[in-house]
CSV table of C-alpha atoms in Angstrom, one decimal:
chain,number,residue,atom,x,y,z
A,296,UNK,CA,-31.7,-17.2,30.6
A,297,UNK,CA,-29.7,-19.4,28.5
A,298,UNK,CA,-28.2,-15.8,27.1
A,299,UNK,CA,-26.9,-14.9,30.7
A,300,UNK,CA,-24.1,-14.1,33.0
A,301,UNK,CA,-23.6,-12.8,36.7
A,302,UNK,CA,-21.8,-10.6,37.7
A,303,UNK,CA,-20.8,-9.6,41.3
A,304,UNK,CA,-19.1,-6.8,42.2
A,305,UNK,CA,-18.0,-7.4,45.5
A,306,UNK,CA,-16.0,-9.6,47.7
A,307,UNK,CA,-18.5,-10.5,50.5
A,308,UNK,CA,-21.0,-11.6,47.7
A,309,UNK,CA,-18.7,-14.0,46.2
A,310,UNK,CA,-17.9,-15.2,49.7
A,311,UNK,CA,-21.3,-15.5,50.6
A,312,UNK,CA,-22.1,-17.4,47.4
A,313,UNK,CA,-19.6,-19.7,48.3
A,314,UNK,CA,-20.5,-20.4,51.7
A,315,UNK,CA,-24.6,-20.5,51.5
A,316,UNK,CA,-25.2,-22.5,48.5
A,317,UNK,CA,-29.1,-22.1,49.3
A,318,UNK,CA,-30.0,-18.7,48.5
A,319,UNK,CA,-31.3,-16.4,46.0
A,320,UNK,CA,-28.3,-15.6,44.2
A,321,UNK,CA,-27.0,-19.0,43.9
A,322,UNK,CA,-30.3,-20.4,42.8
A,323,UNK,CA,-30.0,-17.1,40.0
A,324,UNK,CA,-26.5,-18.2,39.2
A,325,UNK,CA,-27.5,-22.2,38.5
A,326,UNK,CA,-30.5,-21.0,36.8
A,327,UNK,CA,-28.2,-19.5,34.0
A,328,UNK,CA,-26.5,-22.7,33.8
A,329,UNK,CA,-23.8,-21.6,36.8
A,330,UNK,CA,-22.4,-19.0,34.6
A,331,UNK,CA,-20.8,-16.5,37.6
A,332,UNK,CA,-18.0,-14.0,37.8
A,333,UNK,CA,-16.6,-12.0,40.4
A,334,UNK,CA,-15.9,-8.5,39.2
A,335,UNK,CA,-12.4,-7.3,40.2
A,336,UNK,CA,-10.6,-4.5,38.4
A,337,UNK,CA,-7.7,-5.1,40.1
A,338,UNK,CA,-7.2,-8.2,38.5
A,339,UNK,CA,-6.8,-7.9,34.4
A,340,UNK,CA,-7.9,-11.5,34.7
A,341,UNK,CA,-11.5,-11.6,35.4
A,342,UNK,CA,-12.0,-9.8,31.8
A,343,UNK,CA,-10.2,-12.5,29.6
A,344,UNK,CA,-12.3,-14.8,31.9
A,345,UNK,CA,-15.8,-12.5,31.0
A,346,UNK,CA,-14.6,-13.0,27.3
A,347,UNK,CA,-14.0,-16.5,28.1
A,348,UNK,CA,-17.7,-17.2,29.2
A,349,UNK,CA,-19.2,-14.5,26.8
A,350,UNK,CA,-17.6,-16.4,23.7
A,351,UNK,CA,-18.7,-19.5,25.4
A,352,UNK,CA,-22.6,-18.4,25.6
A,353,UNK,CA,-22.2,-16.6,22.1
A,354,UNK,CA,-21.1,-19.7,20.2
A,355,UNK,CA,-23.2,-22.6,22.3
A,356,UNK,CA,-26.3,-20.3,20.9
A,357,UNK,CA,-24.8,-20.2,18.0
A,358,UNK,CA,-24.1,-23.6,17.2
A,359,UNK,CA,-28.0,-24.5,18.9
A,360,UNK,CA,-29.2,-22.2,16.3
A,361,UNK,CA,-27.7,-23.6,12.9
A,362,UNK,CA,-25.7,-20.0,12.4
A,363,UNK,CA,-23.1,-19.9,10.0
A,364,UNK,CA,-19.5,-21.0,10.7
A,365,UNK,CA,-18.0,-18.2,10.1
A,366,UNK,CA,-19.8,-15.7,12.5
A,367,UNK,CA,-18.8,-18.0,15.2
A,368,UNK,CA,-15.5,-17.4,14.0
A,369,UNK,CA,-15.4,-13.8,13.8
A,370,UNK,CA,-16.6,-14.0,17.8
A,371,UNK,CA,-13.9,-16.2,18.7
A,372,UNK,CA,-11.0,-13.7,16.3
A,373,UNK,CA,-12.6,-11.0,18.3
A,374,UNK,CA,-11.8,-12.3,21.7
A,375,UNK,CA,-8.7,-13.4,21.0
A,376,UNK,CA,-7.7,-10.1,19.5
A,377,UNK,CA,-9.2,-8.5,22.7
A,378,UNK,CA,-7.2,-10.4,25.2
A,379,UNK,CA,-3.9,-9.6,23.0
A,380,UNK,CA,-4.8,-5.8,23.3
A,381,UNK,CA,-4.9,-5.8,26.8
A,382,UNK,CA,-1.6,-7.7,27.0
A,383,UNK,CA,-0.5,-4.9,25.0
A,384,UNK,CA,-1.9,-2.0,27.4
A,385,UNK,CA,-0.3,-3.9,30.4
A,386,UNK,CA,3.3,-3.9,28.6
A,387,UNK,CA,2.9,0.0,27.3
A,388,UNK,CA,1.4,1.1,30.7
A,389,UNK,CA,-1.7,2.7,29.1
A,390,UNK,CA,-4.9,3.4,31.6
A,391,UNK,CA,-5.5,0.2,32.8
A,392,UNK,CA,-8.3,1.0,34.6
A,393,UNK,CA,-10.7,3.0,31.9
A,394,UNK,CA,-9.4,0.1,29.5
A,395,UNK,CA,-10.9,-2.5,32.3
A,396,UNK,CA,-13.6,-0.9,32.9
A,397,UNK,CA,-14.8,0.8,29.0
A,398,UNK,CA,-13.3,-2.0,27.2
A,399,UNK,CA,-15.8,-5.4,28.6
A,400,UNK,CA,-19.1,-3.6,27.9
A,401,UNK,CA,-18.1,-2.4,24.3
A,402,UNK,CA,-16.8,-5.8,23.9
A,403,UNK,CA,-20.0,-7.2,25.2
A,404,UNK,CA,-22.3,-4.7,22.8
A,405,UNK,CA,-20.0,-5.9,19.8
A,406,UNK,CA,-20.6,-9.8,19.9
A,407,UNK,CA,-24.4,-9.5,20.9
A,408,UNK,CA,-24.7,-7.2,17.4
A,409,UNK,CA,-22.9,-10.3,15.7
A,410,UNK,CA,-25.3,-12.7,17.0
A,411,UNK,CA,-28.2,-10.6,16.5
A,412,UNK,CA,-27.5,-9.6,12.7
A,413,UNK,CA,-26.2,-13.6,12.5
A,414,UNK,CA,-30.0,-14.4,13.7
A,415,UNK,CA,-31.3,-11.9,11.1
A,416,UNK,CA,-29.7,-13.6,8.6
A,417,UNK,CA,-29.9,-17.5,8.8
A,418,UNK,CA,-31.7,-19.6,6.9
A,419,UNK,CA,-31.8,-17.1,3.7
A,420,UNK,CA,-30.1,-19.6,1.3
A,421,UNK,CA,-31.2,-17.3,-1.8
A,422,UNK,CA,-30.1,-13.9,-0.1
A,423,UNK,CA,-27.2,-11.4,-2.2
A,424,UNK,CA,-25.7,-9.3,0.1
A,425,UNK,CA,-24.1,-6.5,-1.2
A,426,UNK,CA,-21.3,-4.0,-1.0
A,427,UNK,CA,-21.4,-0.7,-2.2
A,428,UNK,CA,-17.8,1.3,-2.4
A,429,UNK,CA,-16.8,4.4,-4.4
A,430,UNK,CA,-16.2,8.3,-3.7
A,431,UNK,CA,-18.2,10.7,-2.8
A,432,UNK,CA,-20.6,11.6,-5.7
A,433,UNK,CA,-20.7,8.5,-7.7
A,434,UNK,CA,-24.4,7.7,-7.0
A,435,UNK,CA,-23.3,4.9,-4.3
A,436,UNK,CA,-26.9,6.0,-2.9
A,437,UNK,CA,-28.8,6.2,-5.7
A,438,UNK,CA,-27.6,2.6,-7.2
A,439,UNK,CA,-28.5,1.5,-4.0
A,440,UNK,CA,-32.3,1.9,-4.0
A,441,UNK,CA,-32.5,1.2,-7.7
A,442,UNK,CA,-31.1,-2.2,-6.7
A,443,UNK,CA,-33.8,-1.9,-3.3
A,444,UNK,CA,-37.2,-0.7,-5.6
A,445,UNK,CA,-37.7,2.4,-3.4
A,446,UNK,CA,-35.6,5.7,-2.3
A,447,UNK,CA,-34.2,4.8,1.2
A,448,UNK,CA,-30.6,5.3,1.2
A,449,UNK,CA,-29.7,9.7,1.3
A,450,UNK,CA,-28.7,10.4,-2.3
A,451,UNK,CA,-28.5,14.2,-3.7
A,452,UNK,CA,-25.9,16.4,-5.7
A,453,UNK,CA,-22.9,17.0,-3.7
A,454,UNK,CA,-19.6,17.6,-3.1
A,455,UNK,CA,-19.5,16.4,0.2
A,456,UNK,CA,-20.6,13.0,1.3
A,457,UNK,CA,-24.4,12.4,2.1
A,458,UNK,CA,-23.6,9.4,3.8
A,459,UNK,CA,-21.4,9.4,6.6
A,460,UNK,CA,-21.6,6.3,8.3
A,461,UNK,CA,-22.5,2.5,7.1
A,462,UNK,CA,-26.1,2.6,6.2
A,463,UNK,CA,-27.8,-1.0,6.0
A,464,UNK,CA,-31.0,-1.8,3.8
A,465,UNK,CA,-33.0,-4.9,2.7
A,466,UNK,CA,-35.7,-5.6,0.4
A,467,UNK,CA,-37.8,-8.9,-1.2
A,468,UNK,CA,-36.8,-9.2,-4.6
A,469,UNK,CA,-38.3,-11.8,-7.0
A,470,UNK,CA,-38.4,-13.4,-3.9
A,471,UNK,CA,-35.1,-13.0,-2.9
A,472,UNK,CA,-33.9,-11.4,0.3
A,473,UNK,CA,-31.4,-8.3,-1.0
A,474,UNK,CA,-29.5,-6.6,1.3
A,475,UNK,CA,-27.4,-3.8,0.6
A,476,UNK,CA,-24.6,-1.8,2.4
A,477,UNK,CA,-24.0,1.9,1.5
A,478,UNK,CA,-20.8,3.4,2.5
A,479,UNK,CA,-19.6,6.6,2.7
A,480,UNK,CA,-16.7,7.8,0.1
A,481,UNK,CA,-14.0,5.1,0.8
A,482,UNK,CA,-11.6,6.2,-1.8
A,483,UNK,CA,-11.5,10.1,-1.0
A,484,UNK,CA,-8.2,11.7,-0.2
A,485,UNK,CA,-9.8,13.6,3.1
A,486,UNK,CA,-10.5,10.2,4.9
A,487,UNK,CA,-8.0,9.4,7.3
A,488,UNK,CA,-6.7,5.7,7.3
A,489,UNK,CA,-7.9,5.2,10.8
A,490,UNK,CA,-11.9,6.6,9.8
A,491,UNK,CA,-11.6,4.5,6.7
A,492,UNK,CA,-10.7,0.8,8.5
A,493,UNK,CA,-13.3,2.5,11.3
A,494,UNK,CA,-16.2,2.0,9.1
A,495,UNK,CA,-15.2,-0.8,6.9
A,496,UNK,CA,-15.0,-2.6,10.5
A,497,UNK,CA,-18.7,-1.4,10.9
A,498,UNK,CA,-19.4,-2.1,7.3
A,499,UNK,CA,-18.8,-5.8,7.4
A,500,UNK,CA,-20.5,-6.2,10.5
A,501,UNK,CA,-23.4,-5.3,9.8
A,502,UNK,CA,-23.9,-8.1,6.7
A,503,UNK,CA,-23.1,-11.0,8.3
A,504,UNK,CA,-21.8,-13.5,7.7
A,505,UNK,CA,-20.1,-11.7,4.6
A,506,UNK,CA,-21.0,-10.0,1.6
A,507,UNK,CA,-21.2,-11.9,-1.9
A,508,UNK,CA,-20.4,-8.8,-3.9
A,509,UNK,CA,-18.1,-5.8,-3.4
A,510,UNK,CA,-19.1,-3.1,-6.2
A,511,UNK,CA,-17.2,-0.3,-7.5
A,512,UNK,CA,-19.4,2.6,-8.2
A,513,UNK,CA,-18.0,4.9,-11.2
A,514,UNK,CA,-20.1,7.7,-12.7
A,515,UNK,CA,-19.9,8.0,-16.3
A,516,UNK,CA,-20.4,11.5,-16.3
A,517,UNK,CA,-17.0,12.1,-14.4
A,518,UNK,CA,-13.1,11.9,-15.5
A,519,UNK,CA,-11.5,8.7,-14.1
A,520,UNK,CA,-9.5,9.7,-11.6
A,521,UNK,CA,-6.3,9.0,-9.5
A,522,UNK,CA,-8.3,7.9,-6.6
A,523,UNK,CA,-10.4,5.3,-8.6
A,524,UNK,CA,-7.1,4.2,-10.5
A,525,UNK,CA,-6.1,3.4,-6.8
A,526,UNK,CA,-9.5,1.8,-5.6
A,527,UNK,CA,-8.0,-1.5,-6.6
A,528,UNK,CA,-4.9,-1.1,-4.4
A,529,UNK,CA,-7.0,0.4,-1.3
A,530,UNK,CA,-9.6,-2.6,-1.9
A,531,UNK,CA,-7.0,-5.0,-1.4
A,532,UNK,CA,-5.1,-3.4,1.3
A,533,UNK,CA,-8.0,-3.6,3.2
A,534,UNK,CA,-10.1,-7.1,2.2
A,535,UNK,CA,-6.6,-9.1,1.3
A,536,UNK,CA,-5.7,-9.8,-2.0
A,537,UNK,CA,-9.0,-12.9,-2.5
A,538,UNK,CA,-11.3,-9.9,-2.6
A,539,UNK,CA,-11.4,-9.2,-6.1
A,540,UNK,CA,-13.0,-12.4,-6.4
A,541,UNK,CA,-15.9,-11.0,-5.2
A,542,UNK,CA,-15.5,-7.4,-6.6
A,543,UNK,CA,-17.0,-5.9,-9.9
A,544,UNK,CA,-17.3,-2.3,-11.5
A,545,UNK,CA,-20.8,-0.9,-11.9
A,546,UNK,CA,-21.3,2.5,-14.2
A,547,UNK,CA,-24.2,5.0,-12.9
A,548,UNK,CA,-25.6,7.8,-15.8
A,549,UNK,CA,-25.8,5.3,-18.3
A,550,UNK,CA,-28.2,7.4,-19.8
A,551,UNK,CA,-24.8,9.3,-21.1
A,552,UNK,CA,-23.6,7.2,-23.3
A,553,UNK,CA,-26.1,7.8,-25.8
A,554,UNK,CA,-25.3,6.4,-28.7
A,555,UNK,CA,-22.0,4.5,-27.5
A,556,UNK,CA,-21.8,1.3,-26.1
A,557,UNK,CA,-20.4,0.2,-22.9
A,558,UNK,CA,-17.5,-1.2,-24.5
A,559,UNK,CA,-16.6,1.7,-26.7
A,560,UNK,CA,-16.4,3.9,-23.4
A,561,UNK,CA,-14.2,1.9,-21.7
A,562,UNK,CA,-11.3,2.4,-24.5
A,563,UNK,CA,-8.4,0.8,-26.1
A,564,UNK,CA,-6.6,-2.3,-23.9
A,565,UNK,CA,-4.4,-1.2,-22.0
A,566,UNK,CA,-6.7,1.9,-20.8
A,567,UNK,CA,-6.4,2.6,-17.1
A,568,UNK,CA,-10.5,1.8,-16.9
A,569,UNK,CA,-9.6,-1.8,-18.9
A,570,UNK,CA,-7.5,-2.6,-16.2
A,571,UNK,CA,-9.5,-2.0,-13.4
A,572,UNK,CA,-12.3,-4.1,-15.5
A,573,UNK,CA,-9.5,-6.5,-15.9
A,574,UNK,CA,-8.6,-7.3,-12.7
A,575,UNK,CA,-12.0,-7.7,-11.3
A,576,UNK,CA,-12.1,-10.1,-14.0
A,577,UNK,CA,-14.5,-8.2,-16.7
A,578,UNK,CA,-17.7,-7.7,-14.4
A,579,UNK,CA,-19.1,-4.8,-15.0
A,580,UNK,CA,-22.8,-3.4,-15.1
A,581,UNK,CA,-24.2,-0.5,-16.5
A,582,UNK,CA,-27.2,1.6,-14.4
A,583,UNK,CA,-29.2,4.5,-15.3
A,584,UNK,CA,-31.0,5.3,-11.9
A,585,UNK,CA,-33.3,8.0,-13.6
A,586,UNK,CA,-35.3,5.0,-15.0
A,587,UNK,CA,-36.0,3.3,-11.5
A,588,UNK,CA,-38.7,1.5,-12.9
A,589,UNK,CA,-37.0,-0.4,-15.5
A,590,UNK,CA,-36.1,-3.4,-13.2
A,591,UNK,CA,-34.2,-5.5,-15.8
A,592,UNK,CA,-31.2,-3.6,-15.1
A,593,UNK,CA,-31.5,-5.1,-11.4
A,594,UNK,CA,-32.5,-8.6,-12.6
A,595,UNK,CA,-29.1,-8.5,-15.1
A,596,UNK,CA,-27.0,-7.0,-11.9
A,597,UNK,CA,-28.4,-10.0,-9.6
A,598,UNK,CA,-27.5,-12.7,-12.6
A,599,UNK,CA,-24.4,-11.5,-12.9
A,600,UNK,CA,-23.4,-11.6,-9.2
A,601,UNK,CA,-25.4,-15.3,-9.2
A,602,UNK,CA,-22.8,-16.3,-11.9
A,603,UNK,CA,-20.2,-14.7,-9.9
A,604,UNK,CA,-20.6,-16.4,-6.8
A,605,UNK,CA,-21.1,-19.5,-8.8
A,606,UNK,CA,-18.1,-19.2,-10.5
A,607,UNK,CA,-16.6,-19.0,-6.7
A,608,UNK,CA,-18.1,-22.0,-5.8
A,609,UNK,CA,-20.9,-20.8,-3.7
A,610,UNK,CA,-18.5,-18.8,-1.8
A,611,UNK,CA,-18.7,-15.3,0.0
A,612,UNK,CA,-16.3,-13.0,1.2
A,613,UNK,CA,-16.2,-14.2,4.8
A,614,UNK,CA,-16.3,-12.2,8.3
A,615,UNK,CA,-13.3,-14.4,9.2
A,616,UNK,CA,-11.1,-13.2,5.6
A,617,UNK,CA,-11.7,-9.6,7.1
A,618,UNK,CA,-10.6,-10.4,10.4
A,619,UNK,CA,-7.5,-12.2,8.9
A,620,UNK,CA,-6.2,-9.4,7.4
A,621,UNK,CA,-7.1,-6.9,9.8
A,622,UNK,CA,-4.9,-8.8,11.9
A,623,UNK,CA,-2.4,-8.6,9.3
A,624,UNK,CA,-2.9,-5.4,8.6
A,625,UNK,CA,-2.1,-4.0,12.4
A,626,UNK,CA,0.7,-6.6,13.0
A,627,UNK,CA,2.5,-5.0,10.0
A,628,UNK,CA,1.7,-1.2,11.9
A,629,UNK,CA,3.4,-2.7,14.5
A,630,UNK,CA,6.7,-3.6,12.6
A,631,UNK,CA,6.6,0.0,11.6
């Protein structure tokens, strides 16, 4: 019970509660630690108070459970962000009541995924957690379960995305938990902003409490193009400007170099790929996910992204960065 609230919905309830403290519902009520509200949609209040005891249920568990720091964060952002949108929908004179009443349970539904993927993922000191972005056709899929050891993720030759949502997979690897997110094409031009922050939100909530690794999926097969020349400026639009700490570039078809090396592919300095490897500070991998079975490709990938998050001190790209700057990012829609 320690994971519950009541909820009345009516008047005479509440004013029985609190007149007969012997009875059923009270002795409900103090066994989930006296944790009651009364339902009132006529007062905006009783929500930011349901957030209020939500968030204080939510992070109790959370701290009682050793979870990471920042997942208890990313509840608290959430709620905060919540109660400023309804301030907003007051001012504007939106629908207050589907807000009320729509608003609470998606809320609700939101923080209990948090804590449940938070669960998932404790106590997994050796886990990678990984990113996968690019446009449609770069072999997002594919990379992914060459990294995984076995075909789970959609992949096939297309011109239109396979994936269309956030698709979440894990395997044991040398004993290592993996997990890996595949995304749909980030970077193409037919994605609206608003589907595009849609299911990065989703993206990064379902690897919690952060990924280690964003990687940029390129096929080698295909002409660089002006979307990929922009994937740096989209990726930090959307992570902040710390994420290319934790980004690198990883080449599929390697298989099509033949006789050339990596290095003689990516050009003179000063080539439009160089820079993109530049400013993800020269990590870059090379895949050929014909030859599944040759697993030291994936042992080099997971070395390099163990020397990249050593370099960063340990660090990951944390639920409450994203939060930040999604904050940032819709105060600045405001000003505009």
């Amino acid at each position: 019970m320690k994971h519950t609230i009541v909820v009345t919905t009516d008047e005479e309830t509440h004013w029985y509660i609190l007149t007969y403290r012997n009875n059923a519902i009270h002795d409900l009520i103090k066994e989930c630690g006296g944790r009651h509200l009364q339902f009132d949609t006529r007062n905006p209040g009783w929500r930011s108070e349901l957030f209020r005891k939500t968030e204080e249920v939510l992070i109790g568990n959370m701290y009682e459970d050793g979870v990471d720091g920042s997942s208890v964060d990313l509840v608290r952002d959430d709620n905060e962000e919540e109660d400023s949108d309804l301030r907003e929908c007051t001012e504007t004179g939106c629908d207050g009541r589907e807000t009320l009443l729509k608003a609470p349970m998606e809320k609700l539904r939101k923080s209990f995924h948090m804590w449940f993927q938070s669960q998932a993922s404790r106590e997994r000191e050796d886990e990678i957690r990984i990113v996968l972005l690019g446009k449609t056709g770069v072999g997002k899929s594919s990379t992914g379960n060459t990294i995984l050891g076995r075909k789970v993720l959609k992949s096939d030759i297309s011109e239109t995305s396979i994936t269309k949502v956030c698709h979440r997979e894990t395997a044991e690897i040398n004993s290592r938990h993996i997990t890996v997110i595949d995304t749909p094409g980030l970077f193409d031009t037919d994605l609206s902003n608003e589907e595009i922050q849609r299911e990065i939100s989703n993206c990064i909530s379902m690897i919690l409490p952060g990924p280690h690794v964003f990687i940029i999926v390129l096929n080698l097969g295909q002409r660089f193009t002006q979307e990929e020349k922009t994937a740096v400026k989209i990726i930090q639009e959307t992570f902040g400007e710390n994420s290319l700490k934790y980004t690198m570039v990883l080449f599929t078809r390697g298989d099509d170099l033949n006789d050339k090396t990596i290095e003689q592919y990516l050009g003179n300095p000063g080539s439009a790929l160089k820079q993109l490897i530049g400013v993800c500070e020269n990590r870059y991998h090379v895949f050929n996910n014909k030859e599944t079975r040759d697993r030291t490709q994936v042992t080099d990938l997971l070395q390099k992204i163990d020397n990249m998050v050593k370099t960063n001190g340990g660090s990951y790209y944390s639920c409450k960065m994203f939060r930040e700057m999604e904050r940032e990012n819709k105060n600045n829609r405001r000003t505009y």
